[in-house]
Amino acid sequence: RADAVHVRRPTGRALELAVHVDPDTDAPERAAGCVFNPTGRALSMADMRVPLHYAGLRPLERVRVGWTGSLRADAHAQPWPVPEPRTHVLDATSCLAALGNVTLRARSFLCFVVATVATQHPQQPQPR
């Protein structure tokens, strides 16, 4: 049901980034993405930004990004690093989520889910 957006075009020589977006405003999860390293060496993406306007989100909206990744360890039995979940505020003009620096080991992937963060509205005084 969701549309796919290729943020980084697949070349086989660099990190690839695709995001599936769901503009359904009733769904808390609005996007799911995958960053993939198809090469035989570790690669980094500085200041990874993901466009979320197709997900029905608005500038300055708060979102929570949760991560998961490759489920195996490398040859030295070290687990592959996965970023900690974080709350982000979307860019004021372009509705981009700045997810920070990402490093992936050879032939690995990271997946993320973007969910809206419920805003706390102040209590309205009750009429007397």
PDB file of N, CA and C in Angstrom, residues 3-10 15-21 32-36 50 110-112:
ATOM      1  N   ASP A   3       3.996   3.853  -0.962  1.00  0.00           N
ATOM      2  CA  ASP A   3       4.851   4.191  -2.092  1.00  0.00           C
ATOM      3  C   ASP A   3       6.314   4.093  -1.673  1.00  0.00           C
ATOM      4  N   ALA A   4       7.164   3.722  -2.617  1.00  0.00           N
ATOM      5  CA  ALA A   4       8.603   3.648  -2.357  1.00  0.00           C
ATOM      6  C   ALA A   4       9.290   4.868  -2.958  1.00  0.00           C
ATOM      7  N   VAL A   5      10.193   5.435  -2.200  1.00  0.00           N
ATOM      8  CA  VAL A   5      10.974   6.585  -2.649  1.00  0.00           C
ATOM      9  C   VAL A   5      12.444   6.204  -2.553  1.00  0.00           C
ATOM     10  N   HIS A   6      13.150   6.216  -3.689  1.00  0.00           N
ATOM     11  CA  HIS A   6      14.593   5.974  -3.669  1.00  0.00           C
ATOM     12  C   HIS A   6      15.279   7.298  -3.382  1.00  0.00           C
ATOM     13  N   VAL A   7      15.885   7.388  -2.208  1.00  0.00           N
ATOM     14  CA  VAL A   7      16.567   8.610  -1.799  1.00  0.00           C
ATOM     15  C   VAL A   7      17.980   8.624  -2.369  1.00  0.00           C
ATOM     16  N   ARG A   8      18.639   7.497  -2.300  1.00  0.00           N
ATOM     17  CA  ARG A   8      19.966   7.325  -2.915  1.00  0.00           C
ATOM     18  C   ARG A   8      19.829   6.250  -3.975  1.00  0.00           C
ATOM     19  N   ARG A   9      20.081   6.618  -5.195  1.00  0.00           N
ATOM     20  CA  ARG A   9      19.931   5.697  -6.319  1.00  0.00           C
ATOM     21  C   ARG A   9      20.899   4.515  -6.202  1.00  0.00           C
ATOM     22  N   PRO A  10      20.419   3.292  -6.437  1.00  0.00           N
ATOM     23  CA  PRO A  10      21.300   2.120  -6.365  1.00  0.00           C
ATOM     24  C   PRO A  10      22.362   2.147  -7.468  1.00  0.00           C
ATOM     25  N   LEU A  15      26.317   3.514  -0.608  1.00  0.00           N
ATOM     26  CA  LEU A  15      25.147   3.179   0.201  1.00  0.00           C
ATOM     27  C   LEU A  15      23.879   3.483  -0.578  1.00  0.00           C
ATOM     28  N   GLU A  16      22.890   2.638  -0.411  1.00  0.00           N
ATOM     29  CA  GLU A  16      21.594   2.823  -1.052  1.00  0.00           C
ATOM     30  C   GLU A  16      20.572   3.110   0.040  1.00  0.00           C
ATOM     31  N   LEU A  17      19.608   3.962  -0.253  1.00  0.00           N
ATOM     32  CA  LEU A  17      18.598   4.351   0.719  1.00  0.00           C
ATOM     33  C   LEU A  17      17.243   4.424   0.039  1.00  0.00           C
ATOM     34  N   ALA A  18      16.298   3.659   0.540  1.00  0.00           N
ATOM     35  CA  ALA A  18      14.923   3.688   0.033  1.00  0.00           C
ATOM     36  C   ALA A  18      13.981   3.793   1.225  1.00  0.00           C
ATOM     37  N   VAL A  19      12.867   4.495   1.018  1.00  0.00           N
ATOM     38  CA  VAL A  19      11.885   4.705   2.078  1.00  0.00           C
ATOM     39  C   VAL A  19      10.502   4.386   1.524  1.00  0.00           C
ATOM     40  N   HIS A  20       9.735   3.604   2.274  1.00  0.00           N
ATOM     41  CA  HIS A  20       8.323   3.369   1.964  1.00  0.00           C
ATOM     42  C   HIS A  20       7.528   4.323   2.841  1.00  0.00           C
ATOM     43  N   VAL A  21       6.637   5.087   2.234  1.00  0.00           N
ATOM     44  CA  VAL A  21       5.887   6.102   2.973  1.00  0.00           C
ATOM     45  C   VAL A  21       4.399   5.806   2.924  1.00  0.00           C
ATOM     46  N   ALA A  32       8.947   3.555   6.573  1.00  0.00           N
ATOM     47  CA  ALA A  32       9.932   2.518   6.898  1.00  0.00           C
ATOM     48  C   ALA A  32      10.991   2.576   5.813  1.00  0.00           C
ATOM     49  N   GLY A  33      12.229   2.530   6.232  1.00  0.00           N
ATOM     50  CA  GLY A  33      13.302   2.658   5.257  1.00  0.00           C
ATOM     51  C   GLY A  33      14.401   1.656   5.473  1.00  0.00           C
ATOM     52  N   CYS A  34      15.257   1.563   4.467  1.00  0.00           N
ATOM     53  CA  CYS A  34      16.383   0.642   4.537  1.00  0.00           C
ATOM     54  C   CYS A  34      17.603   1.314   3.915  1.00  0.00           C
ATOM     55  N   VAL A  35      18.719   1.247   4.625  1.00  0.00           N
ATOM     56  CA  VAL A  35      20.012   1.682   4.121  1.00  0.00           C
ATOM     57  C   VAL A  35      20.813   0.407   3.903  1.00  0.00           C
ATOM     58  N   PHE A  36      21.373   0.240   2.710  1.00  0.00           N
ATOM     59  CA  PHE A  36      22.040  -1.006   2.342  1.00  0.00           C
ATOM     60  C   PHE A  36      23.433  -0.708   1.805  1.00  0.00           C
ATOM     61  N   VAL A  50      16.304  12.175   5.323  1.00  0.00           N
ATOM     62  CA  VAL A  50      15.237  11.390   4.706  1.00  0.00           C
ATOM     63  C   VAL A  50      14.030  12.295   4.478  1.00  0.00           C
ATOM     64  N   LEU A 110      20.733  -1.471   7.435  1.00  0.00           N
ATOM     65  CA  LEU A 110      20.008  -0.932   8.575  1.00  0.00           C
ATOM     66  C   LEU A 110      18.596  -0.613   8.108  1.00  0.00           C
ATOM     67  N   CYS A 111      17.631  -0.902   8.942  1.00  0.00           N
ATOM     68  CA  CYS A 111      16.244  -0.553   8.654  1.00  0.00           C
ATOM     69  C   CYS A 111      15.753   0.386   9.747  1.00  0.00           C
ATOM     70  N   PHE A 112      14.831   1.255   9.386  1.00  0.00           N
ATOM     71  CA  PHE A 112      14.274   2.172  10.373  1.00  0.00           C
ATOM     72  C   PHE A 112      12.784   2.355  10.141  1.00  0.00           C
TER      73      PHE A 112
END
